[in-house]
Every structure is written in structure tokens, then in C-alpha cells.
Amino acid sequence: MAGDDRFETTTAGSRRARWWGVLTVSVVRLWKRATGTKSRRLAATTAAVALTIALLIVVTGIALGLADGATVDRDDADVRVAPAESDSLAAVDGVEKSQLGEANARAERIRNGDGVDHASPVLVEPVALESADGESKRILLVGVVPDDESRTVAGLPTDELESGDPHYADGSYGGPRRGEIVLSAAAADRLEVEAGDELTPGGERLPDGAAPSSTVAAVETAGDGEAETPVALIHLSELQTLSGAADGELADQVLVWGDGAAAESAAADAYPEATVQSVDRTNPASLFEDELAFATSLLALIVGVAICASFVATTMGMTVNEDRRTLAVLESVGFTTRSRLAIVAVSTLLTTVCGALVGVALGAGGIYAVNRIASATIAPGAVAELHPLFVPYAVGVALVAGLVAVPYPLVVAARTSVLTEVGR
Amino acid sequence: MTRCVVGSIELTYGPMSDHALRRTTPQAGPTTTDERESPTAVRLEDVTHEYGSSGGRGRSSEDRTVTALRDVTLEVGAGETVGLEGPSGSGKSTILHAVSGLLVPTAGRIQVLDTADLTSLSDRERTRLRRHHVGIVFQRFHLLPSLSARANVALPLVQAGIDRSTRRQRAESLLEQVGLGDRTDHSPGELSGGERQRVAIARALVTDPDVIVADEPTGELDTATGADVLDLLTDIGRDRTVLVASHDDATLAVADRVVTLRDGRVVDDGR
């Protein structure tokens, strides 16, 4: 019979292998318990952290939305296509700005691209408008092609206009006019009109006879602060006809909504010579510039850490309490106190991080829901914004909460009596 | 034969066979050789232990206390298998826990191999002694349910700082030797009682300890399975010091001698 081997453990081990082994045991135990057994406490910890982090993400997203609302370009497009900076053809620089040609047709092509939700040329023209009983006032008219979704252009909601642009009629500009106009509050004040009133273009730039009236569909706050610009939205082709930009289907820029990379690619295909820019609207640094947003996000952070730490401490304390026998067995096979506590700490922090990742996903869903509800009720567009930095932020917050909470499960673990547990 | 190098030490694994748990000729360093040559592997001198006392040696306590051991003096020779018998509460398990360093008696001295008095060691030193020199087999196996049989066996080697591949190799070799070579990936929940106790025995042997303590190792098993486990213990006991506490005559029959305890006192040391 072959004999057993001599196995020397007193000199063969290394510190690195020990800690790596302790980490592996912690992770494997946690994984097996999470997937193979019914550990309700583990699920409770993860769920508690996830819900807290989701709340933190939603509140921070709203704060970011608040902060960005004052500083962003006043549309919510994901990609902007603008004429490339080039040597001006005009003899006097600045007299005539560069514009995009065939904007309507090319925007249609972009719209049909994969991952693109919508694309609209935008033409901006200062036009004198007058109400039935008022004098002519110059307003910045912005021509857009609206769709069914609520989008923001020039700080105004496009969904107050009828969807589509029928007057364009495949380039003939002979389709029916909608005759709608959405005014900013400043523009309505200046013209002294309200929703339902008629406005007639006037002034020296209008072609003869091209003075169809428009009905004020809505008056909206453009959201650019006290010095609000007198601006108005109308259907693109109607402004093109009005301003003479119908020849060549000119527009100042094309805005694209949809998946950033796909929208950028579709726009670049349609306009290889133009400048295509992805819009990074959500700038977390803006949180520090807006006092209300900063206070909101700071409060969410403090509340989030406090609640998260309380949940983690309580549930992990209970988990460790249930797990006393395992800790006793580890002690009986020679695990030092430090190693046993390391297993508890790793389990606690890992559970917290997993909860944080689930929380980010829930938070993203929460932001989507908040935006949907806000759009359907009180706001013209998105009120909360999601940023990729939210992922490390959430994990960082959860780790801090876990570190705040970890002493309690450690105390429970350290007070485990090996004889009481293995004697049962 | 399988050879494996751990640090500067070369390990040799024998071919796989059931119950092949005896050691080959000792090849370890001088300390281990001395331990082998020591005639006494475990010595208890005037050991008294009271449960419920405040724990410190020499301290008095007004708490209600239960005296588990009273002036127990006992010597177990190297390679000897000693059975501990007696009714419940007679102090059998307390002796095993004291020898394995899981408790520090209220009074007396305990020496395992040629180490210093175990009662004078720190917690850390006693844990280290247990890790390297004492293997424990519990009545209720006490395997970690979330780990595989192999991971359970390899557990003591984690703290010993043995690298993963050596841990796996060592654990698989021992599982093979206790007849569970085809169960290495099974979790304890997928094993029968007898198989679990074999895993527990393999775990107790994984650091190649000099002393094995077994507390009612067949207490949870039926007669046939218990007999298999006793075969294993007999195999182990050929060249290790084994202390086995039991009520069961068949279990005690594997011992070279049986120490009888009553009310925490040794009434017959079996010599």
C-alpha cells in the first residue's frame, strides 16, 4: 500500500498566496450563496443598497438636469451638423454666414439611419412679425421639422407644433401650410399676443405676397433666464419659403436625436464636408456652479450614504450572525482572526458594490421614468439627466457606505464563540 | 508517483488508493523529526476547566460555573490512539478542545508535541499550532455548505499560504485516498453523511498534522457507514497521535487504550 505523503505547511506558504486565497474563498462563498442557496439576507442587502443608490442617481440626475438647464445649448439633440469653418466666399467676412444645402432631403436620409430617432434641419431667421392690433416687432424665427416626441429646440418644445412638415412636399414647397407658431414668453410679451392670436410677417425682407398669417399655438418659457430671447418656432419649410431659403433647401444646422455614435455616423454620411459634433450636454461640473443643484445632490449624497450604511450594517450584521458557525469552523481549521474578519469585510463590500451596480441600472430606469412623467405633465422635455460618471460615483458612494457599515458585522464576527458554534 | 515542489520542499504523492492515509518515512526538517521521536505527543497536567467563569486564569468569579475538568493529568504517546469514554458532561469534548487550543483551561498545563505550555500561548500562536499540528474531526462534520468537497478539504491550506494549484492537488489526492475521488466538485449538500465525514477527515489531514482529535466521529452515522469511517481512523492512527471521544464501543475499539472520565476526572487511564 502506498503511503501518504509528508506535507510541510510551516515553511511552504506565502503571504501573497494566503491573502489571495482568503479573497478567493470570500468571493466563491458569496457567489455560491447568491446563486445556489436561498440567502434572503444577502438579497435584502443587495436590494437595500440598490434602492438607495437608485434614489441617489435619480436625485443627482434631476440636480444635473437643473444645473445644465441654465447653461446648455438650448436644444436637446445628441448630434449637431453645422457648416465646416472654411474660407468665406463672401467678399466681406461675416456678411453672409455659411449654410447647409439640401438640408430637408439630407435630414430625411439621416432620419432613416439605424439608431437615429429623429433629424431636423434648423433655420434661424430674424423676422418682423405683427399682431392684428400691434406694431411690427422683430423676432428670431426658428424653423424645425417636429415629430411626435417632445424635443427642445431654441429652448422651446417642438411638440406644440403639428408633427411633420407638409408644406415641404418633397421639395416643391407646395403642400399645405400648418400656419402654427410657438412663441417664447419674451416674444409673446414683445408682440403683446397670447395663444390663439394671429401673427402676420412683415418688413422689408419678405417677398411680395408671401405674407401668410400664423396662429400662435402656444406661449412657452424658453428657459434661458430673465433675459429671455424673443424667439419662436415654426415649421421649417414655411420659414424657408418666407426667408427665401427654399431654393437650395438651406438650413443653418441639422440636429440629430438618437444613439450618439449611430447618429454621428449617419450625419457624417449625409454631410461628409460639414462639421459633425456629438453634444455632451450633461456636464457634471455644472453641478458645482448651480447652488440649488449642488445642494440637492449634496443632500442626496449624505442621505444616500447614511441610509445605505444603515441598511448594510443591519442586514450584513444579521447575515454574519447567521454565519457564525462558518466563522467558527474557519477558526477551528486555523484561520486567524484577521483572515476571518477579512472574509466578512470582503463579503460586505462586495455585496455593497453589487447592490450599487444594480442601483445604477434601477436609477437609469428611474431617470427615464421621471422624464416620461415630467414630459407628460409639467415639463417641456427631460428634467433629469444620466451621465456615465454616475457609475463610478454610485460605486464610490456604496463603497464609502460599506466602509462606514463594516465595523458592525466585524464586531458580530469577532464575538463569535467557536466552542458554542462547533459544539452545537 | 506524483511529485510536487512546494517552495524548497519536494512532495511525493503515492498512487491513488482507498484509505491509504499512512505517512511514509518522515522526511521533514529537524523539528518535525524531533516531534516524531518524542515519546509523548500530548500531555495534560492538573488541568481544570470551569465553564461560565470569567475566563482569566487564577481569577475568581461570582458567576455560576460548571466545572468540566478537575485536575486531569493525561499523557498520550506519539503514534498512540487513545479513546475517551464517559457519560455526557464528563469532560471528553473539553479535553479535545483544550488539546486543540480552542479553549484555554482555567488551570493546569497542556503540552502538544514539544511546544511550550499551550495555556501560555497567545490566541494567534494557538491558532498557528492548531493549523500546523492538530486536525479536528467533528461529530457534525462542519463543512462549509457553499464550498465544494475539494475547497472544503483545501481550506486549512488557504491560511497556510499554499498556492492554489498545490492546494487543489493536495485536496484531490486526499479525497482520492478517502474514496471520494469522484466527488471532488460536489457540495456537502450533495454528499451522504458518511461521505461528508470522509471529507471532514480529509480536511483534518490536509496539513499533515501530528495529532488528530475526533469528537464522536461516528455519532451521526449508521453502523455500516460508521465502520467505514472507523477504518479510516484506524489507518490514520497507525502513525499519528489520535484522541477520539465517543460513547460508542465500536468506535472506542479502534483505540490502543481507553481513558474513562467521570464528572471531569480521569477514573481509569486505560494503562
XYZ file of C-alpha atoms in Angstrom:
695
model
C 0.000 0.000 0.000
C 1.350 3.338 -0.929
C 1.779 5.658 1.955
C 0.551 9.158 2.449
C 2.915 11.986 1.712
C 4.660 14.294 4.090
C 3.253 17.735 3.601
C 5.036 20.655 5.139
C 2.890 23.738 5.740
C 5.011 25.659 8.205
C 7.550 26.875 5.660
C 5.910 26.411 2.277
C 3.274 29.153 2.473
C 3.476 32.705 1.253
C 1.678 35.789 2.496
C 0.507 36.654 -1.001
C -0.990 33.191 -1.609
C -2.742 33.398 1.765
C -4.450 36.732 1.078
C -5.282 35.761 -2.465
C -6.776 32.532 -1.098
C -8.794 34.399 1.552
C -10.135 36.714 -1.162
C -10.998 33.757 -3.379
C -12.809 31.942 -0.559
C -14.813 35.114 0.182
C -15.814 35.619 -3.443
C -16.626 31.949 -4.106
C -18.699 31.669 -0.916
C -20.606 34.833 -1.778
C -21.195 33.746 -5.368
C -22.372 30.253 -4.380
C -24.641 31.664 -1.710
C -26.073 34.241 -4.076
C -26.703 31.764 -6.878
C -27.073 28.346 -5.302
C -28.730 28.823 -1.951
C -31.533 30.856 -0.503
C -29.777 33.668 1.253
C -32.521 36.183 1.816
C -30.304 38.436 3.874
C -27.838 38.692 1.006
C -30.663 39.553 -1.371
C -32.015 42.032 1.172
C -28.650 43.770 1.462
C -28.256 43.970 -2.304
C -31.807 45.240 -2.755
C -31.466 47.828 0.010
C -28.240 49.179 -1.443
C -29.684 49.086 -4.968
C -32.773 51.076 -3.996
C -30.759 53.658 -2.082
C -28.287 54.085 -4.911
C -31.140 54.261 -7.448
C -32.692 57.074 -5.435
C -29.335 58.827 -5.266
C -28.902 58.503 -9.037
C -32.382 59.852 -9.775
C -31.989 62.840 -7.421
C -28.484 63.566 -8.732
C -29.799 63.227 -12.292
C -32.516 65.780 -11.557
C -29.927 68.056 -9.946
C -27.745 67.702 -13.032
C -30.749 68.490 -15.188
C -31.383 71.579 -13.077
C -27.780 72.679 -13.345
C -27.479 72.038 -17.058
C -30.767 73.721 -17.821
C -29.177 77.115 -17.361
C -26.001 76.536 -19.230
C -26.571 74.140 -22.117
C -27.217 74.986 -25.670
C -30.926 75.338 -25.826
C -31.757 72.141 -27.634
C -31.678 68.515 -26.551
C -30.221 66.993 -29.711
C -27.472 64.390 -29.486
C -25.558 65.415 -32.623
C -25.245 68.749 -34.400
C -24.260 69.170 -38.028
C -23.015 72.637 -38.907
C -21.219 74.036 -41.949
C -17.480 73.499 -41.737
C -15.387 76.511 -40.834
C -13.845 77.489 -44.153
C -12.730 80.441 -46.137
C -15.775 82.567 -46.669
C -16.922 83.076 -50.210
C -18.263 86.451 -49.270
C -16.090 89.416 -50.099
C -16.705 90.900 -46.682
C -16.320 88.431 -43.852
C -19.405 87.984 -41.694
C -21.875 89.442 -44.152
C -23.342 86.110 -45.097
C -22.937 83.038 -42.914
C -22.344 79.574 -44.392
C -25.390 77.351 -44.541
C -26.125 73.712 -45.254
C -27.710 72.888 -48.609
C -30.314 70.223 -49.395
C -30.998 70.213 -45.682
C -34.535 68.812 -45.863
C -33.630 65.870 -48.110
C -30.423 65.041 -46.271
C -32.123 65.275 -42.875
C -34.640 62.755 -44.228
C -31.738 60.441 -45.122
C -30.223 60.843 -41.678
C -33.639 60.157 -40.126
C -33.765 56.806 -41.901
C -30.391 55.717 -40.483
C -30.110 52.988 -37.837
C -30.085 54.267 -34.290
C -31.445 57.667 -35.287
C -34.683 58.751 -33.623
C -35.159 61.996 -35.462
C -33.295 64.587 -37.506
C -34.378 68.137 -38.227
C -32.750 70.966 -40.129
C -32.837 74.206 -38.187
C -33.050 77.554 -39.910
C -32.797 80.710 -37.834
C -34.018 83.975 -39.324
C -34.871 87.270 -37.667
C -38.302 88.150 -38.969
C -40.571 91.085 -38.213
C -43.985 89.931 -37.065
C -47.017 91.934 -36.228
C -50.230 91.112 -34.467
C -53.627 92.254 -35.631
C -53.587 95.311 -33.425
C -49.897 95.744 -32.727
C -46.918 97.134 -34.431
C -44.252 95.071 -36.191
C -41.588 93.601 -33.913
C -38.509 91.635 -34.856
C -38.484 88.064 -33.577
C -35.950 85.280 -34.067
C -37.876 82.661 -36.009
C -36.539 79.109 -35.804
C -37.710 76.652 -38.452
C -37.814 72.973 -37.467
C -39.327 69.694 -38.597
C -41.155 68.415 -35.500
C -42.053 64.782 -34.840
C -44.302 63.090 -32.290
C -41.728 63.163 -29.494
C -41.202 66.067 -27.187
C -37.947 67.723 -28.235
C -36.448 71.050 -27.372
C -35.081 73.466 -29.948
C -34.106 77.036 -29.056
C -35.421 76.317 -25.576
C -38.946 75.694 -26.876
C -40.840 72.417 -27.128
C -41.313 71.251 -30.708
C -44.318 69.090 -29.883
C -46.548 72.172 -29.680
C -46.281 72.202 -33.482
C -48.092 69.601 -35.578
C -45.807 66.684 -36.417
C -44.161 66.737 -39.857
C -43.601 69.479 -42.383
C -46.274 69.066 -45.119
C -45.578 72.399 -46.836
C -42.188 70.987 -47.984
C -43.937 68.361 -50.186
C -40.787 66.651 -51.451
C -39.116 69.902 -52.330
C -41.994 71.518 -54.214
C -42.906 73.769 -51.266
C -46.474 73.477 -52.470
C -48.012 71.467 -49.669
C -50.500 72.811 -47.155
C -49.218 75.289 -44.588
C -49.809 74.498 -40.940
C -49.598 78.145 -40.044
C -48.587 77.470 -36.453
C -46.086 79.375 -34.342
C -44.820 78.694 -30.829
C -43.648 81.835 -29.079
C -41.310 82.237 -26.176
C -42.783 84.248 -23.320
C -40.464 87.120 -24.190
C -41.628 87.073 -27.800
C -45.282 86.998 -26.716
C -44.652 89.950 -24.397
C -42.920 91.897 -27.094
C -45.720 91.254 -29.578
C -48.419 91.539 -26.920
C -50.159 88.373 -28.088
C -51.293 85.155 -26.493
C -52.176 81.663 -27.684
C -54.765 81.691 -30.451
C -53.865 85.167 -31.757
C -52.908 85.716 -35.387
C -49.478 86.973 -36.423
C -48.523 88.281 -39.818
C -44.958 88.562 -41.086
C -43.983 91.984 -42.353
C -40.951 94.010 -43.110
C -38.553 94.669 -45.864
C -37.139 91.163 -46.339
C -40.377 89.474 -47.304
C -41.000 88.566 -50.920
C -44.068 90.220 -52.348
C -47.250 88.385 -51.473
C -45.518 85.954 -49.154
C -47.190 87.091 -46.018
C -49.439 84.303 -44.829
C -50.513 84.653 -41.261
C -49.743 82.187 -38.474
C -51.682 81.296 -35.373
C -49.956 81.325 -32.011
C -50.151 77.656 -30.989
C -48.583 78.166 -27.573
C -46.534 80.507 -25.472
C -43.717 78.763 -23.620
C -40.911 79.813 -21.360
C -37.702 79.422 -23.310
C -35.819 78.611 -20.114
C -32.856 80.885 -20.606
C -33.333 83.018 -17.549
C -34.566 86.522 -17.038
C -33.037 87.889 -20.234
C -35.184 85.573 -22.314
C -34.729 85.884 -26.034
C -37.792 86.722 -28.159
C -37.773 83.556 -30.194
C -40.426 81.467 -31.951
C -40.674 78.030 -33.574
C -42.411 77.411 -36.872
C -42.334 74.639 -39.436
C -39.087 74.680 -41.410
C -40.439 74.822 -44.933
C -42.726 77.719 -44.036
C -39.751 79.707 -42.765
C -37.693 78.649 -45.774
C -40.421 79.953 -48.064
C -40.731 83.114 -46.016
C -36.999 83.823 -45.945
C -36.110 82.707 -49.441
C -34.148 79.721 -48.204
C -36.383 77.285 -50.066
C -34.086 77.491 -53.076
C -31.363 75.049 -52.177
C -33.290 73.898 -49.072
C -30.950 75.851 -46.826
C -30.573 75.457 -43.091
C -28.086 76.721 -40.500
C -27.618 73.340 -38.908
C -29.120 69.904 -38.691
C -29.957 68.483 -35.262
C -29.984 64.718 -34.804
C -31.518 62.779 -31.912
C -30.722 59.137 -31.181
C -27.817 56.895 -30.234
C -24.745 59.146 -30.234
C -22.383 57.084 -32.366
C -25.048 55.930 -34.850
C -26.452 59.442 -35.201
C -22.969 60.836 -35.698
C -22.206 58.251 -38.352
C -25.476 58.856 -40.230
C -24.894 62.617 -40.101
C -21.330 62.274 -41.351
C -22.542 60.131 -44.251
C -25.094 62.752 -45.235
C -22.737 65.679 -44.747
C -19.154 64.487 -45.345
C -17.884 68.046 -45.651
C -19.683 69.526 -42.697
C -18.708 69.581 -39.048
C -20.488 66.850 -37.139
C -20.383 67.161 -33.376
C -21.718 64.930 -30.663
C -23.303 67.021 -27.964
C -22.042 66.426 -24.450
C -24.832 68.259 -22.750
C -24.517 66.725 -19.328
C -21.521 68.230 -17.660
C -21.274 67.123 -14.026
C -19.009 70.073 -13.289
C -22.050 72.287 -13.794
C -23.425 70.875 -10.525
C -20.872 72.965 -8.679
C -21.907 76.116 -10.496
C -25.580 75.915 -9.616
C -26.281 76.368 -5.908
C -29.677 74.637 -5.871
C -28.430 71.684 -7.913
C -25.305 71.388 -5.786
C -27.312 71.486 -2.549
C -29.752 68.898 -3.903
C -27.055 66.498 -4.998
C -25.061 67.002 -1.787
C -28.148 66.274 0.298
C -28.840 63.181 -1.805
C -25.242 62.073 -1.256
C -25.391 62.477 2.529
C -28.807 60.834 2.830
C -27.722 58.081 0.427
C -24.553 57.256 2.386
C -26.430 57.336 5.718
C -29.335 55.140 4.586
C -27.099 52.795 2.628
C -24.703 52.385 5.561
C -27.597 51.716 7.964
C -29.091 49.074 5.686
C -25.743 47.412 5.031
C -24.773 47.399 8.710
C -28.107 45.894 9.770
C -28.506 43.280 7.067
C -24.850 42.249 6.951
C -24.813 42.091 10.754
C -27.742 39.666 10.530
C -26.017 37.725 7.740
C -22.846 37.350 9.800
C -24.947 36.338 12.792
C -26.425 33.521 10.708
C -22.945 32.677 9.528
C -21.318 32.292 12.947
C -20.840 28.552 12.509
C -18.850 29.063 9.330
C -16.637 31.556 11.133
C -16.203 29.074 13.975
C -15.231 26.324 11.526
C -12.698 28.639 9.905
C -11.218 29.318 13.320
C -11.080 25.617 14.127
C -9.141 24.859 10.936
C -6.604 27.546 11.718
C -7.867 30.787 10.181
C -6.594 33.745 12.173
C -8.949 36.437 13.452
C -7.592 38.799 10.809
C -8.370 36.380 7.982
C -11.874 35.680 9.269
C -12.616 39.382 9.576
C -11.174 39.930 6.097
C -13.682 37.399 4.726
C -16.539 39.274 6.430
C -15.265 42.651 5.202
C -14.783 41.442 1.614
C -18.268 39.867 1.617
C -19.803 43.085 2.948
C -18.050 45.382 0.486
C -18.619 43.068 -2.475
C -22.331 42.804 -1.690
C -22.469 46.583 -1.438
C -20.756 47.076 -4.793
C -23.095 44.547 -6.460
C -26.027 46.431 -4.948
C -24.585 49.685 -6.301
C -24.359 48.300 -9.846
C -27.960 47.090 -9.682
C -28.815 50.516 -8.249
C -27.235 52.287 -11.231
C -29.424 50.242 -13.579
C -32.506 50.972 -11.476
C -31.507 54.635 -11.265
C -31.192 54.843 -15.056
C -34.679 53.362 -15.319
C -35.847 55.828 -12.681
C -34.462 58.783 -14.634
C -36.208 57.521 -17.759
C -39.471 57.204 -15.826
C -39.108 60.654 -14.263
C -38.501 62.180 -17.684
C -41.521 60.397 -19.158
C -43.757 61.522 -16.336
C -42.383 65.065 -16.424
C -42.838 65.277 -20.206
C -46.383 64.047 -19.892
C -47.272 66.513 -17.155
C -45.261 69.609 -16.327
C -42.048 69.900 -18.290
C -41.369 70.503 -21.977
C -38.611 67.879 -22.069
C -36.134 65.957 -19.948
C -35.796 67.140 -16.346
C -33.226 64.556 -15.224
C -30.025 63.582 -16.962
C -27.848 60.483 -16.859
C -24.097 60.652 -17.165
C -21.520 57.824 -17.473
C -19.752 59.217 -14.415
C -22.778 58.137 -12.367
C -21.462 54.538 -12.453
C -18.150 55.174 -10.638
C -19.928 57.758 -8.474
C -22.530 55.200 -7.348
C -19.917 52.519 -6.711
C -17.784 55.016 -4.795
C -20.726 56.120 -2.649
C -21.665 52.486 -1.971
C -18.078 51.656 -1.013
C -17.975 54.593 1.398
C -21.306 53.430 2.866
C -19.920 49.883 3.082
C -16.796 51.108 4.870
C -18.939 53.100 7.306
C -21.099 49.998 7.889
C -18.418 47.309 8.023
C -17.410 47.686 11.703
C -20.767 46.314 12.879
C -20.582 42.961 11.024
C -16.927 42.784 12.059
C -17.865 43.178 15.730
C -20.533 40.471 15.345
C -17.948 38.209 13.701
C -15.265 38.911 16.290
C -17.634 37.996 19.116
C -18.328 34.551 17.691
C -17.546 31.763 20.175
C -16.036 28.834 18.355
C -16.947 26.371 21.121
C -20.579 27.457 21.197
C -20.888 27.049 17.434
C -18.999 23.823 16.776
C -20.421 22.262 19.938
C -23.971 22.503 18.609
C 4.057 8.506 -8.136
C 3.290 12.192 -8.377
C 5.937 14.700 -7.377
C 5.289 18.258 -6.474
C 7.589 21.011 -5.309
C 6.320 23.474 -2.720
C 8.870 26.182 -2.124
C 12.064 24.315 -1.462
C 10.233 21.183 -0.370
C 9.529 18.279 -2.677
C 6.289 16.419 -2.089
C 5.652 12.893 -3.260
C 2.129 11.659 -3.754
C 1.501 7.935 -3.828
C -0.754 6.194 -6.317
C -4.456 6.546 -5.589
C -5.931 4.001 -3.259
C -8.699 3.955 -0.678
C -7.710 4.571 2.897
C -4.068 4.998 2.038
C -3.580 7.621 4.702
C -0.448 6.447 6.428
C 2.657 8.510 6.276
C 5.804 7.376 4.516
C 9.125 7.643 6.294
C 9.311 11.152 7.738
C 11.494 13.411 5.619
C 10.788 16.770 7.163
C 13.270 19.037 8.893
C 14.851 18.528 12.279
C 11.954 19.972 14.288
C 9.469 17.539 12.811
C 11.865 14.652 13.258
C 12.226 15.581 16.915
C 8.464 15.638 17.216
C 8.261 12.137 15.791
C 10.874 10.908 18.214
C 9.149 12.480 21.224
C 7.633 9.716 23.286
C 4.824 11.967 24.475
C 2.767 13.830 21.886
C 0.123 15.272 24.212
C 0.494 15.954 27.911
C -2.126 17.403 30.279
C -1.026 18.261 33.816
C -3.544 19.034 36.549
C -5.917 20.597 34.050
C -9.055 22.135 35.495
C -11.640 23.980 33.481
C -14.744 25.795 34.592
C -17.317 26.971 32.064
C -19.050 30.204 32.935
C -16.050 31.611 34.805
C -14.777 34.993 33.733
C -12.147 33.179 31.727
C -8.921 34.513 33.151
C -6.628 32.100 34.878
C -6.450 32.480 38.633
C -9.414 34.836 38.709
C -12.356 34.125 40.898
C -15.838 34.611 39.613
C -19.129 35.046 41.313
C -20.939 33.738 38.209
C -22.437 30.316 38.296
C -19.831 27.999 36.926
C -19.757 24.409 35.750
C -16.560 22.502 36.349
C -15.888 20.427 33.250
C -12.425 19.147 34.150
C -10.915 18.608 37.598
C -7.151 18.115 37.886
C -6.921 15.967 34.792
C -3.490 14.572 34.121
C -3.034 12.563 30.954
C -0.236 11.573 28.626
C -0.658 10.327 25.067
C 2.340 8.892 23.298
C 3.328 9.694 19.723
C 1.512 7.391 17.329
C -0.880 6.246 20.032
C -4.656 6.157 19.556
C -6.466 6.978 22.774
C -10.202 6.730 23.278
C -12.056 8.966 25.742
C -15.197 7.497 27.200
C -17.660 8.671 29.765
C -21.192 9.941 30.077
C -22.295 13.276 28.662
C -20.773 16.138 30.620
C -17.840 14.042 31.817
C -15.335 16.309 30.057
C -14.443 14.326 26.894
C -15.060 17.168 24.458
C -13.462 19.699 26.795
C -10.225 17.696 26.725
C -10.300 17.615 22.906
C -10.990 21.366 22.716
C -8.185 22.072 25.184
C -5.703 19.902 23.254
C -6.632 21.612 20.001
C -6.246 25.046 21.587
C -9.851 26.058 21.074
C -10.142 26.774 24.785
C -7.678 27.719 27.488
C -8.303 25.803 30.704
C -8.815 27.649 33.938
C -5.798 25.916 35.498
C -3.091 23.430 34.591
C -0.670 22.908 31.730
C -1.115 21.403 28.284
C 1.733 20.462 26.004
C 1.298 19.324 22.421
C 4.432 17.829 20.862
C 7.479 19.782 22.039
C 5.822 23.197 22.063
C 5.640 25.465 25.067
C 2.732 25.176 27.509
C -0.294 25.769 25.323
C -2.001 27.831 28.023
C 0.816 30.368 27.895
C 0.498 30.927 24.135
C -1.367 33.840 22.576
C -4.538 33.256 20.530
C -2.518 33.691 17.372
C 0.126 31.182 18.469
C -2.509 28.613 19.448
C -4.245 29.089 16.088
C -0.925 28.541 14.345
C -0.225 25.415 16.401
C -3.671 24.051 15.535
C -3.234 24.850 11.854
C 0.045 23.016 11.525
C -0.103 20.233 14.089
C -3.715 19.413 15.043
C -6.534 18.171 12.821
C -10.085 18.195 14.167
C -12.944 15.881 13.168
C -16.349 16.972 14.459
C -19.405 14.851 15.070
C -21.459 17.022 12.735
C -18.756 17.340 10.098
C -18.970 21.163 9.976
C -18.204 21.521 6.291
C -18.881 24.866 4.624
C -22.050 24.285 2.570
C -21.183 26.850 -0.109
C -17.838 25.259 -0.979
C -17.134 22.073 -2.918
C -15.661 18.989 -1.210
C -12.269 19.885 -2.673
C -12.458 23.501 -1.462
C -13.518 22.311 1.999
C -10.549 19.972 2.217
C -8.161 22.654 0.958
C -9.469 25.289 3.402
C -6.721 24.948 6.051
C -4.102 25.351 3.317
C -5.505 28.779 2.405
C -4.486 30.205 5.744
C -1.185 28.339 5.488
C -0.488 30.375 2.344
C -0.177 27.395 -0.002
C -0.670 28.314 -3.647
C -3.889 27.340 -5.414
C -2.594 24.569 -7.661
C -0.841 22.818 -4.758
C -3.983 23.192 -2.633
C -6.096 21.581 -5.334
C -3.602 18.798 -5.925
C -3.286 18.056 -2.219
C -7.070 18.147 -1.641
C -7.788 15.920 -4.637
C -5.138 13.458 -3.530
C -6.647 13.194 -0.049
C -10.194 12.900 -1.382
C -8.956 10.124 -3.628
C -7.437 8.394 -0.631
C -10.648 8.581 1.411
C -12.530 7.111 -1.549
C -14.130 10.311 -2.823
C -12.037 10.921 -5.911
C -15.192 11.210 -7.992
C -16.870 13.650 -5.605
C -14.377 16.495 -5.585
C -16.740 19.038 -7.149
C -19.782 18.033 -5.102
C -21.046 20.384 -2.445
C -21.640 18.940 1.053
C -25.375 19.034 0.391
C -24.864 16.527 -2.413
C -22.980 14.044 -0.214
C -24.238 11.392 2.216
C -23.409 11.590 5.920
C -20.567 9.094 5.593
C -19.129 10.952 2.615
C -19.286 14.231 4.476
C -17.398 12.743 7.397
C -14.765 11.415 4.985
C -14.408 14.926 3.557
C -14.073 16.232 7.111
C -11.366 13.641 7.818
C -9.547 14.592 4.612
C -9.735 18.244 5.742
C -8.302 17.308 9.135
C -5.403 15.552 7.400
C -4.661 18.145 4.735
C -1.931 19.943 6.668
C -0.430 16.578 7.619
C -0.923 17.166 11.367
C 0.790 15.148 14.073
C -2.311 14.972 16.266
C -5.899 14.234 15.266
C -8.774 14.873 17.659
C -12.130 13.339 16.770
C -15.269 14.153 18.748
C -17.915 11.441 18.293
C -16.817 10.887 14.665
C -19.486 8.225 14.069
C -22.206 9.861 16.148
C -24.231 10.979 13.117
C -23.663 7.861 11.028
C -25.351 4.481 10.705
C -23.439 1.372 11.743
C -22.090 0.403 8.303
C -21.020 3.931 7.397
C -19.580 4.369 10.869
C -17.485 1.238 10.351
C -16.020 2.713 7.149
C -15.109 5.898 8.961
C -13.516 3.869 11.763
C -11.401 2.045 9.170
C -10.179 5.436 8.060
C -9.409 6.479 11.626
C -7.544 3.225 12.206
C -5.480 3.900 9.107
C -4.740 7.432 10.270
C -3.853 6.227 13.747
C -1.044 3.961 12.598
C 1.471 6.781 12.632
C -0.318 9.739 14.150
C -1.499 10.523 17.610
C -5.269 10.232 17.717
C -7.638 11.221 20.506
C -11.160 10.047 19.915
C -14.092 10.815 22.205
C -17.120 8.580 21.929
C -19.952 6.789 23.685
C -19.805 4.066 21.094
C -17.961 0.817 21.930
C -17.189 0.073 18.265
C -15.505 3.459 17.923
C -13.544 3.040 21.131
C -12.426 -0.391 19.969
C -10.050 1.203 17.433
C -8.114 2.833 20.292
C -4.884 1.443 21.737
C -6.262 2.308 25.166
C -9.384 3.947 26.528
C -9.394 6.672 29.188
C -12.564 6.752 31.282
C -13.875 10.056 32.615
C -16.496 10.776 35.261
C -17.541 14.262 36.354
C -14.434 15.792 34.819
C -11.995 13.383 36.474
C -9.980 10.552 34.969
C -11.163 7.410 36.728
C -9.211 4.999 34.558
C -6.365 5.914 32.208
C -6.526 2.542 30.463
C -2.942 1.561 31.169
